[in-house]
Amino acid sequence: MVRVRCFTGMRRYLPDGRRGFEIELAEGADLRCLLDTMEVPPDIAPFIAVNGRKVAQDHRLRDGDEVVLFTHMEGG
Amino acid sequence: MDGWMGKMLRVDLGSGEIRDEILDPQVAKDYIGGRGIGIYYLSREVDPACDPLSPENVLVMAAGPLTGTGAPTGARYMVMTKSPLTGAITCSNAGGRFPTELKRSGYDGIVFSGRSQHPVYLYIDAGQVALRDAAHLWGQTTHETTDRLLAETDPKARVACIGPAGEQLVRFAAIMNDKDRAAGRSGVGAVMGSKNLKAVVVRGQGRVSLADPARFKGFNTQILDKFKAAARETPLGLTINGTAGVVLTTQHLGVLPTKNWQQGTFDGWENIHGERLTEKYLVSNKACYACPIGCGRKTRVTDPDFAGEGEGPEYETIYAMGSNCMIDNLAAVVKANYLCNELGLDTITMGATVACAMELVDRGYLSEKVVGRPLVWGDGEALVELTRMTAYRKGFGNRLAEGSYRLAESCGHPELAMVSKKQEFPGYEPRGAQAMGLAYATSPIGGSHMRGDPAYFELFGIPQPVDPHQWKGKAKITKAFQDLSAVIDSAGLCIFFAVRNLAGKELDVPPVGILEYLNAATGLDYTLEELMRAGERIITAERRFLVRAGMSRKDDSLPRRLTHEPMPSGPAQGMVCHLEEMLDEYYQEQEWTPEGIPTENRLASLGLT
Ligand code: SF4
């Protein structure tokens, strides 16, 4: 089971009002698989953190991982 | 002239003499405006060794050629002077509506010199300029001052003023315009206070003329259409959650400064994140003149302990007063932000100085008896009370009013002040974002992100992602971003729009979009090369001022904590900032000596001899 939380622009890939979900993924699935399941178009490259660390889309997920997805943060 | 108004206003506060001065067209072209014009005047008229709070210091307020033209975010002006916090020059900028009104009043900028015998304010209205008595405003907050001035002059006028903190010469007092927009950093408000200048009120009836309105409008439509289409595709974080949304990024990259920079992640981050701000306190977005982003936040807090209404907080405030003090009570942070706006204080230095005091107490270097109250990590009530005391220099507030460096030094531990050139850092940890450390160390104004912001490429991936942990090759990109910032700051634009929408997608970020706007507005036919040279000229002229004030490589420094103590936890665990290695590369890029002094050749090639 992987826990996924979405912020900002990534919320649009969730049903209305939802902010996250839990999902069972196949053995060896990577972040791209997860994004495909969520129907995120390939040209959208969200910020991905797994267990508090930034990772690339080919990072493989493991049972119990906490995934955070968000887009376009800037300024300061 | 087109774009520029072609005129500067000179105000000698000592003699009361006021006169117009033609803005030399060649100077305008070479230095663009805003920040560039500021360093041009300071270089000629201020002794770099002078006491910043003496009448010898000069304070320049200058808009840019794109301010007030309708170019997106062409809303800004720059305040430049010698800083009482750093002893270096400073440039602090703000948007809102005041800068556009200044242009419409017929001036590109104002140069204040000397010191008035008694409190005054400057009033500009349709060619009439006068210094008026401000005795009745002394002691008033920035909001009270603004309301009273609008009532006694013209409700359509725009006001920039100082609060009690500027009057009390707090070393990090801000100049506030349109009530809640801040030229916040490095104590520009204290310089205004030292001159007995309470406020500047402008009413403009004119307009900014454009050299080629059709070309300007055509390009503007093209840029805005592109911007809007992209924002429809992926809603802009800045619009949704303001700059406060950046907590998400810094927390997950392990670069959210926490506990006076002892950690790079904060357990309570979700309580201070922009999303929480939006849900709990947002009343509406607020945009500066001609801005399609609207990152400003109108907010209201009803919690009885921290009730209030106003604008903010920005990300920098949330880091400085939140994670850095281990405070996850957002209402307390918002309240302290309101107080800073009303009393006229820089939120970054205020929060960072309280965090430093918390660590000094924690380590037993400062007693709570001296502080006059308990001061432990996470105490939001202490933050609010100390902010108020600082603005009036009451009790321990008098020590805080000197900033974290002087406070920590007086306790025998200057290494606990998280500063460069005695100015506190914004909220990005150089151990996990190497170029950020280089930018802090080499920024002419000390710890700042706004004079060349590597967070764009290291943290946000704009224009391209770059590994934040790698130090090699960072000098070149950092220099390119510093040059770009000099152009943005001088043209009168906002970095939040310009970096993403008006610069090239290569890592040397050529200001291609700004070039087109400038040429359509001014008719001067800058080449890209000339515009980039102007950026370099401004940076180098600022550096020359610092060198003349006695600064060199030894001042381009970071606290030991960042260069020698590995980050204890989080995504940047084990990292230190490789400043010295980056500095060697950086000086070569700049054509400065290994000691950080611009070479004669470099100065000559930029026309600075
Ligand atoms: S992005 Fe924010 S700070 Fe910049 S001009 Fe727009 S509202 Fe003002």
XYZ file of C-alpha atoms and ligand atoms in Angstrom:
693
model
C 0.000 0.000 0.000
C 1.325 3.445 -0.981
C -0.082 6.674 0.477
C -0.346 9.556 -2.006
C -0.956 13.202 -1.086
C -1.489 15.904 -3.681
C -1.064 19.649 -3.367
C -1.746 22.660 -5.619
C -2.038 21.831 -9.332
C -1.966 18.074 -8.741
C -5.332 18.128 -6.959
C -7.054 18.316 -10.337
C -6.175 14.672 -10.918
C -8.212 13.627 -7.900
C -11.994 13.421 -7.578
C -13.433 16.722 -6.300
C -12.567 17.660 -2.763
C -10.098 14.803 -2.264
C -6.539 15.496 -1.260
C -5.026 12.061 -1.344
C -5.610 8.355 -1.564
C -4.084 4.988 -0.834
C -3.267 2.592 -3.602
C -1.956 -0.936 -4.065
C 0.564 -0.977 -6.935
C 2.131 -3.906 -8.742
C 5.523 -5.151 -7.594
C 8.302 -2.912 -9.016
C 5.985 -0.079 -10.082
C 7.661 3.311 -10.407
C 6.325 6.861 -10.141
C 5.489 6.979 -13.838
C 3.102 4.044 -13.304
C 1.472 5.932 -10.465
C 1.132 9.104 -12.570
C -0.349 7.052 -15.432
C -2.880 5.517 -13.055
C -3.862 9.044 -12.038
C -4.103 10.025 -15.737
C -1.470 12.743 -15.427
C -0.364 13.688 -18.972
C 3.287 12.870 -19.719
C 4.193 16.540 -20.315
C 3.236 17.479 -16.754
C 6.302 17.022 -14.572
C 5.239 17.426 -10.968
C 7.554 17.745 -8.011
C 7.668 14.268 -6.460
C 8.821 13.496 -2.947
C 8.877 10.005 -1.493
C 9.246 9.782 2.273
C 10.361 13.427 2.382
C 12.951 13.224 -0.406
C 12.766 14.472 -3.987
C 12.880 11.650 -6.525
C 12.659 11.203 -10.311
C 9.814 9.491 -12.172
C 11.762 6.246 -12.548
C 12.042 5.861 -8.775
C 10.532 2.501 -7.734
C 7.895 2.508 -5.043
C 7.871 0.219 -2.056
C 5.129 -0.869 0.274
C 4.465 1.768 2.934
C 5.923 4.698 0.925
C 4.462 8.162 1.415
C 4.276 10.072 -1.865
C 3.783 13.840 -2.126
C 2.965 15.413 -5.494
C 2.742 19.092 -6.363
C 3.321 21.571 -9.184
C 4.674 25.034 -9.802
C 5.888 26.469 -6.549
C 7.963 29.556 -6.786
C 8.522 32.990 -5.366
C 9.675 34.013 -1.952
C 11.938 60.897 -23.325
C 9.702 57.875 -23.679
C 9.473 55.224 -20.951
C 11.444 57.465 -18.638
C 9.904 60.733 -17.473
C 13.330 62.329 -17.998
C 13.388 64.118 -14.663
C 14.629 63.461 -11.144
C 13.524 65.446 -8.118
C 16.265 66.655 -5.764
C 15.267 67.359 -2.188
C 17.815 68.790 0.225
C 16.196 68.204 3.586
C 18.826 70.329 5.357
C 18.203 73.564 3.449
C 14.698 72.732 2.276
C 15.762 73.364 -1.317
C 13.779 71.430 -3.921
C 14.629 71.337 -7.605
C 14.189 69.301 -10.768
C 17.161 67.700 -12.464
C 17.220 66.421 -16.021
C 17.872 62.688 -16.193
C 20.846 62.447 -18.561
C 19.661 60.198 -21.439
C 23.008 58.414 -21.619
C 22.896 57.673 -17.875
C 19.335 56.411 -18.287
C 20.412 54.074 -21.070
C 23.543 52.816 -19.278
C 21.864 52.307 -15.878
C 18.269 51.657 -17.041
C 16.477 53.060 -13.959
C 15.436 51.943 -10.453
C 18.354 50.132 -8.893
C 20.768 51.230 -11.633
C 19.935 54.913 -11.255
C 20.236 54.455 -7.496
C 23.812 53.190 -7.615
C 24.692 55.859 -10.173
C 23.688 58.611 -7.732
C 25.108 56.905 -4.638
C 28.463 56.336 -6.353
C 28.755 60.035 -7.113
C 27.317 61.547 -3.991
C 27.852 59.312 -0.978
C 31.148 58.784 0.808
C 31.192 54.967 1.189
C 32.747 55.446 4.629
C 29.988 57.745 5.926
C 27.746 56.985 8.888
C 24.523 55.693 7.251
C 22.370 57.568 9.768
C 24.170 60.898 9.312
C 23.006 63.728 7.029
C 25.855 62.789 4.655
C 23.953 59.700 3.527
C 21.653 60.014 0.501
C 18.420 58.114 -0.048
C 17.234 57.488 -3.598
C 13.748 56.335 -4.537
C 13.594 55.441 -8.217
C 11.136 53.752 -10.542
C 12.148 52.087 -13.790
C 11.361 52.893 -17.432
C 8.719 50.115 -17.484
C 7.071 51.194 -14.223
C 3.605 52.493 -14.963
C 3.671 51.506 -18.647
C 1.228 48.618 -18.316
C 3.920 45.981 -18.914
C 3.001 43.059 -16.637
C 4.268 43.717 -13.084
C 5.746 47.035 -14.203
C 4.802 48.289 -10.778
C 8.024 48.619 -8.872
C 10.412 51.155 -7.442
C 13.688 50.772 -5.656
C 15.013 52.442 -2.532
C 18.782 52.743 -2.445
C 21.012 54.107 0.285
C 23.889 53.107 2.533
C 22.510 50.606 5.047
C 22.694 51.036 8.828
C 22.421 47.253 9.199
C 25.239 46.181 6.859
C 27.384 49.277 6.215
C 27.148 48.353 2.533
C 24.797 49.833 -0.016
C 21.301 48.513 -0.023
C 18.540 48.337 -2.535
C 15.131 47.312 -1.371
C 12.188 47.307 -3.721
C 8.417 47.285 -3.533
C 5.399 47.215 -5.808
C 1.820 48.255 -5.099
C 0.597 51.523 -6.632
C 2.922 54.188 -5.219
C 5.700 53.661 -7.810
C 3.326 54.102 -10.756
C 1.888 57.231 -9.157
C 5.434 58.573 -8.771
C 6.023 58.156 -12.500
C 2.693 59.790 -13.301
C 3.675 62.741 -11.144
C 6.410 63.410 -13.696
C 9.487 61.968 -12.002
C 11.623 58.878 -12.456
C 12.844 59.240 -8.939
C 13.681 61.364 -5.921
C 17.106 61.981 -4.382
C 16.951 62.966 -0.701
C 20.013 64.451 0.954
C 20.748 66.125 4.303
C 18.549 66.053 7.384
C 15.512 68.107 8.251
C 15.493 69.944 11.603
C 12.002 68.678 12.371
C 9.680 65.946 11.011
C 8.426 66.624 7.490
C 6.716 64.894 4.626
C 7.119 65.509 0.917
C 4.019 66.221 -1.140
C 4.027 66.079 -4.933
C 0.927 67.010 -6.880
C 0.701 68.026 -10.529
C 4.024 69.807 -10.681
C 3.695 71.303 -7.198
C 6.257 69.983 -4.744
C 6.482 70.955 -1.087
C 7.926 69.844 2.219
C 5.247 69.995 4.876
C 5.311 69.720 8.630
C 4.824 66.168 9.928
C 4.954 66.770 13.690
C 1.376 65.517 14.007
C 2.311 62.235 12.311
C 5.401 61.414 14.347
C 4.750 58.304 16.428
C 1.880 57.152 14.228
C 1.767 53.707 12.625
C 2.118 53.357 8.860
C -1.616 52.744 8.521
C -2.587 55.760 10.654
C -0.067 57.928 8.805
C -1.401 56.840 5.423
C -5.045 57.452 6.397
C -4.315 60.892 7.827
C -2.226 61.947 4.853
C -4.866 60.846 2.370
C -7.461 62.781 4.349
C -5.424 65.972 4.455
C -4.090 65.852 0.869
C -5.987 63.907 -1.765
C -7.756 60.561 -1.312
C -6.404 59.479 -4.684
C -2.788 60.079 -3.685
C -0.344 57.285 -2.836
C 1.798 57.196 0.275
C 5.161 55.707 1.237
C 6.063 56.212 4.877
C 7.851 54.948 7.949
C 6.341 53.794 11.221
C 7.638 54.095 14.789
C 10.493 51.668 13.976
C 11.950 54.038 11.381
C 11.650 56.963 13.783
C 13.432 54.917 16.461
C 16.225 54.109 13.989
C 15.685 50.367 14.309
C 18.437 48.999 12.084
C 15.977 46.991 10.013
C 13.106 49.461 9.761
C 11.147 49.321 6.507
C 9.536 51.894 4.233
C 5.905 50.893 3.668
C 3.888 52.032 0.672
C 0.170 51.603 0.019
C 0.041 50.539 3.691
C 1.279 46.969 3.327
C 3.873 46.830 0.560
C 7.384 46.950 1.982
C 10.751 48.126 0.811
C 11.672 46.035 3.761
C 15.294 45.216 3.951
C 18.513 46.574 5.423
C 17.041 49.485 7.370
C 16.008 51.857 4.580
C 13.275 53.076 6.978
C 15.881 54.001 9.591
C 17.674 56.182 7.038
C 14.374 57.936 6.328
C 13.871 58.339 10.075
C 17.371 59.752 10.522
C 16.471 62.409 7.963
C 13.263 63.285 9.830
C 11.338 62.364 6.698
C 8.093 60.682 7.743
C 6.427 60.181 4.374
C 6.295 60.824 0.652
C 2.862 61.513 -0.805
C 2.396 61.589 -4.571
C -0.520 62.420 -6.772
C 0.141 61.928 -10.472
C -2.013 63.263 -13.243
C 0.271 62.522 -16.178
C 1.016 59.347 -18.039
C 4.087 57.479 -19.153
C 4.618 57.959 -22.879
C 5.643 55.048 -25.074
C 7.946 55.333 -28.092
C 6.028 52.784 -30.143
C 2.605 52.085 -28.585
C 1.554 49.621 -31.304
C 4.700 47.514 -30.933
C 4.368 47.664 -27.152
C 0.739 46.623 -27.208
C 1.337 43.816 -29.712
C 4.116 42.303 -27.638
C 2.143 42.772 -24.436
C -0.828 40.866 -25.847
C 1.436 38.062 -26.999
C 3.128 37.722 -23.588
C -0.121 37.906 -21.631
C -1.904 35.410 -23.874
C 0.933 32.946 -23.402
C 0.917 33.526 -19.667
C -2.832 33.039 -19.380
C -2.854 29.887 -21.491
C -0.122 28.344 -19.335
C -1.955 29.334 -16.145
C -5.127 27.682 -17.436
C -3.186 24.482 -18.097
C -1.445 24.433 -14.712
C -2.781 26.911 -12.161
C 0.007 29.052 -10.791
C 1.060 28.254 -7.218
C 1.768 31.944 -6.583
C -1.819 32.836 -7.378
C -3.355 30.020 -5.342
C -1.313 30.130 -2.154
C 0.932 33.168 -2.587
C 4.629 32.847 -1.911
C 3.655 30.950 1.267
C 3.153 27.877 -0.935
C 6.932 27.556 -1.193
C 6.975 25.852 2.236
C 6.021 22.683 0.353
C 9.142 22.800 -1.804
C 11.671 23.822 0.821
C 10.373 21.286 3.350
C 10.602 18.447 0.832
C 14.078 19.426 -0.323
C 15.236 19.762 3.275
C 16.075 23.456 2.897
C 13.420 25.017 5.138
C 15.555 26.781 7.770
C 14.410 25.622 11.171
C 15.484 26.355 14.774
C 17.824 29.202 13.809
C 19.231 27.116 10.950
C 20.037 24.070 13.062
C 17.763 21.921 10.857
C 16.422 21.946 7.300
C 12.991 20.431 7.907
C 10.208 21.381 10.292
C 7.769 18.850 11.764
C 5.060 21.503 11.993
C 5.362 22.562 8.328
C 1.781 21.750 7.396
C 0.499 24.202 9.991
C 2.400 27.120 8.409
C 2.106 26.127 4.750
C 0.412 28.456 2.240
C -2.498 26.083 1.887
C -3.299 26.485 5.579
C -3.061 30.241 5.168
C -5.501 30.120 2.248
C -7.970 27.911 4.107
C -7.927 29.691 7.437
C -7.174 33.359 6.877
C -7.330 34.411 3.223
C -9.878 37.137 2.465
C -8.768 37.798 -1.115
C -5.770 37.913 -3.409
C -4.166 41.256 -4.003
C -2.204 42.324 -7.061
C 0.250 45.135 -7.630
C -0.398 47.506 -10.553
C -0.580 45.665 -13.902
C 0.142 42.266 -12.370
C -1.609 39.163 -13.754
C -0.338 36.961 -10.883
C -1.702 38.601 -7.744
C 0.480 36.849 -5.173
C -0.489 39.356 -2.452
C -2.714 38.076 0.382
C -5.399 40.061 2.142
C -5.946 38.144 5.346
C -7.940 38.269 8.563
C -7.321 36.479 11.849
C -10.110 36.140 14.377
C -8.358 34.025 17.043
C -8.767 36.262 20.109
C -5.059 36.206 21.044
C -3.870 37.277 17.613
C -6.833 39.029 16.015
C -6.161 41.453 13.201
C -6.492 42.268 9.540
C -3.987 43.190 6.883
C -1.717 41.687 4.248
C 0.637 38.739 4.289
C 2.483 36.741 5.276
C 4.966 35.962 2.516
C 7.012 32.775 2.502
C 10.045 34.602 3.886
C 8.047 35.793 6.864
C 6.683 32.316 7.477
C 10.177 30.827 7.521
C 11.715 33.600 9.649
C 8.938 33.789 12.224
C 7.620 30.247 11.855
C 9.975 27.306 11.308
C 13.048 29.307 12.256
C 11.518 30.023 15.684
C 9.859 26.541 15.756
C 6.500 28.327 15.841
C 3.758 26.353 14.106
C 0.981 28.650 15.271
C 0.212 30.425 11.996
C -2.061 32.985 13.697
C 0.901 34.215 15.763
C 3.053 34.549 12.635
C 0.329 36.453 10.794
C -0.169 38.760 13.763
C 3.565 39.488 14.055
C 3.529 40.200 10.306
C 0.690 42.710 10.730
C 2.650 44.437 13.491
C 5.752 44.625 11.299
C 3.703 46.270 8.539
C 2.048 48.737 10.883
C 5.148 49.599 12.900
C 7.435 49.512 9.848
C 9.806 46.565 10.390
C 11.443 44.012 8.087
C 9.799 40.676 8.832
C 12.825 38.567 7.840
C 15.293 40.268 10.157
C 12.694 40.537 12.924
C 11.920 36.818 12.901
C 15.540 35.769 12.431
C 16.642 37.985 15.329
C 14.039 36.463 17.651
C 15.206 32.975 16.534
C 18.791 33.939 17.306
C 17.721 35.198 20.757
C 15.905 31.891 21.344
C 19.092 29.955 20.616
C 21.182 32.276 22.804
C 18.766 31.639 25.688
C 18.623 27.898 24.939
C 22.421 27.633 25.130
C 22.634 29.756 28.269
C 24.401 32.700 26.606
C 21.538 35.065 27.337
C 19.375 35.015 30.453
C 15.613 35.293 30.430
C 16.055 37.924 33.129
C 17.684 40.167 30.545
C 14.960 39.330 28.033
C 12.376 40.155 30.689
C 10.188 37.155 29.906
C 10.473 33.432 29.157
C 11.790 32.788 25.653
C 11.596 29.209 24.450
C 11.396 27.682 20.983
C 7.896 27.753 19.565
C 6.521 30.598 21.698
C 4.263 32.612 19.366
C 3.181 34.990 22.076
C 6.816 35.938 22.736
C 7.299 36.628 19.016
C 4.373 39.041 18.959
C 5.348 40.842 22.150
C 9.018 41.171 21.185
C 8.091 42.505 17.741
C 6.099 45.300 19.368
C 8.893 46.064 21.855
C 11.477 46.172 19.064
C 9.665 48.823 17.058
C 9.620 51.131 20.082
C 13.033 49.984 21.397
C 11.361 49.141 24.716
C 13.227 46.950 27.221
C 14.899 43.998 25.500
C 13.434 45.297 22.239
C 16.244 47.834 22.277
C 18.754 44.982 21.881
C 16.681 43.217 19.208
C 16.447 46.506 17.287
C 20.140 46.140 16.471
C 19.588 42.905 14.506
C 20.862 39.404 15.215
C 24.556 40.014 14.546
C 24.975 42.802 17.066
C 22.809 40.913 19.570
C 24.788 37.662 19.260
C 28.106 39.512 19.310
C 27.161 41.333 22.507
C 26.522 37.900 24.069
C 29.956 36.719 22.930
C 28.632 34.423 20.181
C 28.490 36.204 16.819
C 28.658 32.813 15.080
C 25.027 32.216 16.076
C 23.803 35.084 13.891
C 22.695 33.617 10.573
C 23.835 36.536 8.438
C 26.024 37.667 5.614
C 27.374 41.229 5.907
C 25.299 41.383 9.109
C 22.020 40.923 7.228
C 19.782 37.939 7.998
C 19.109 35.346 5.307
C 15.882 34.576 3.533
C 14.484 31.047 3.841
C 16.607 28.720 1.706
C 19.332 26.557 3.273
C 22.650 26.754 1.376
C 23.737 23.339 2.623
C 20.999 21.812 0.479
C 21.045 24.528 -2.218
C 24.681 25.392 -2.855
C 24.276 28.367 -5.199
C 22.016 29.998 -2.631
C 25.043 30.243 -0.317
C 27.078 31.894 -3.050
C 24.253 34.336 -3.778
C 23.931 35.275 -0.082
C 27.674 35.765 0.306
C 28.114 37.883 -2.830
C 24.878 39.865 -2.780
C 25.864 43.536 -2.466
C 23.292 44.010 0.271
C 24.232 40.992 2.410
C 21.939 38.017 3.077
C 19.282 38.359 0.397
C 17.627 36.292 -2.290
C 16.246 39.139 -4.356
C 19.523 40.280 -5.909
C 19.963 37.051 -7.900
C 17.787 34.164 -6.885
C 19.262 30.665 -7.430
C 16.140 29.160 -5.845
C 14.695 29.388 -9.360
C 17.086 26.906 -10.915
C 18.064 24.903 -7.815
C 14.639 24.475 -6.207
C 11.959 25.367 -8.749
C 13.643 24.065 -11.938
C 13.323 27.369 -13.846
C 14.469 27.744 -16.604
C 15.947 24.240 -16.187
C 16.429 21.985 -13.180
C 19.949 21.986 -11.748
C 21.167 19.653 -8.978
C 20.954 21.729 -5.791
C 23.628 19.664 -4.013
C 26.352 20.146 -6.627
C 28.563 23.234 -6.202
C 30.616 22.962 -9.418
C 29.558 25.282 -12.207
C 27.193 27.218 -9.955
C 29.210 30.448 -10.095
C 28.417 31.006 -13.760
C 24.655 30.493 -13.367
C 24.536 32.551 -10.182
C 26.277 35.441 -11.910
C 23.831 35.205 -14.827
C 20.879 35.372 -12.416
C 22.432 38.309 -10.562
C 22.849 40.188 -13.850
C 19.263 39.352 -14.795
C 18.011 40.600 -11.420
C 19.870 43.860 -11.902
C 18.030 44.344 -15.202
C 14.637 43.371 -13.734
C 15.122 45.611 -10.663
C 16.218 48.521 -12.796
C 13.485 48.192 -15.419
C 10.811 48.340 -12.691
C 9.517 44.777 -13.039
C 8.764 42.019 -10.536
C 11.078 39.030 -10.462
C 8.127 36.624 -10.007
C 6.844 37.371 -13.478
C 10.009 38.329 -15.308
C 12.233 35.302 -14.619
C 9.678 32.851 -15.925
C 8.095 34.892 -18.714
C 10.621 37.449 -19.932
C 13.961 35.618 -19.895
C 15.378 32.937 -22.192
C 15.130 29.263 -21.322
C 18.926 28.829 -21.313
C 20.808 28.850 -18.021
C 22.386 32.202 -18.818
C 18.819 33.619 -18.756
C 19.149 36.362 -21.420
C 16.536 39.078 -20.775
C 14.963 38.779 -24.235
C 11.412 39.755 -23.267
C 12.554 42.713 -21.193
C 14.584 43.840 -24.194
C 11.499 43.977 -26.398
C 9.446 45.823 -23.771
C 12.251 48.322 -23.168
C 12.813 49.039 -26.832
C 9.111 49.465 -27.553
C 8.753 51.750 -24.528
C 11.917 53.833 -24.836
C 12.676 53.670 -28.556
C 16.358 53.372 -27.703
C 17.104 50.150 -29.589
C 19.123 48.399 -26.929
C 20.865 45.326 -28.252
C 20.663 42.225 -26.062
C 24.386 42.586 -25.483
C 23.972 46.199 -24.310
C 21.198 45.271 -21.938
C 23.199 42.440 -20.401
C 26.186 44.794 -20.088
C 23.952 47.234 -18.245
C 23.174 44.486 -15.719
C 26.892 43.797 -15.286
C 27.627 47.516 -14.992
C 25.109 47.894 -12.163
C 26.453 44.868 -10.250
C 30.035 46.049 -10.689
C 29.248 49.639 -9.678
C 27.631 48.289 -6.509
C 30.681 46.145 -5.837
C 32.936 49.168 -6.306
C 30.930 50.988 -3.629
C 31.431 48.054 -1.231
C 35.169 47.938 -1.958
C 35.422 51.658 -1.250
C 33.624 51.022 2.048
C 36.443 48.598 2.931
C 34.801 45.302 1.951
C 36.412 42.407 0.084
C 36.468 38.612 0.022
C 36.569 38.450 3.830
C 33.077 39.962 3.869
C 31.670 37.530 1.291
C 31.120 35.026 4.048
C 28.602 32.658 5.592
C 28.308 31.540 9.219
C 30.427 28.521 10.182
C 27.265 26.534 10.775
C 26.561 26.474 7.039
C 30.109 25.839 5.799
C 31.460 23.485 8.489
C 28.610 21.754 10.321
C 26.984 19.017 8.204
C 23.204 19.217 8.000
C 22.052 16.829 10.725
C 18.947 15.365 9.073
C 16.504 15.456 6.171
C 17.096 15.316 2.405
C 20.259 17.464 2.660
C 21.705 15.376 5.502
C 25.495 15.392 5.682
C 25.905 18.400 3.370
C 27.857 21.618 3.983
C 27.971 24.665 1.707
C 31.146 24.789 -0.430
C 31.412 28.550 -0.425
C 35.168 29.046 -0.793
C 35.352 26.810 -3.876
C 32.417 28.602 -5.480
C 33.879 32.029 -4.628
C 37.071 31.255 -6.575
C 35.011 30.391 -9.642
C 32.701 33.342 -9.103
C 35.415 36.003 -8.960
C 36.837 34.640 -12.195
C 33.439 34.888 -13.849
C 33.149 38.484 -12.663
C 36.736 39.379 -13.638
C 37.430 40.357 -10.045
C 40.723 39.585 -8.273
C 40.894 36.539 -5.948
C 40.228 39.051 -3.168
C 36.963 40.064 -4.813
C 38.073 43.447 -6.179
C 36.922 44.377 -9.717
C 40.016 44.698 -11.927
C 40.863 47.988 -13.651
C 40.174 46.273 -16.965
C 36.751 45.186 -15.849
C 35.857 48.665 -14.607
C 37.123 50.242 -17.816
C 35.236 47.816 -20.050
C 31.990 48.786 -18.307
C 32.720 52.516 -18.434
C 33.213 52.720 -14.682
C 36.515 54.587 -14.527
S 3.759 38.779 -8.463
Fe 3.109 39.516 -6.453
S 4.740 40.976 -5.798
Fe 4.993 40.610 -8.014
S 3.874 42.303 -8.972
Fe 2.442 40.553 -8.792
S 1.329 40.828 -6.850
Fe 3.133 42.186 -6.834
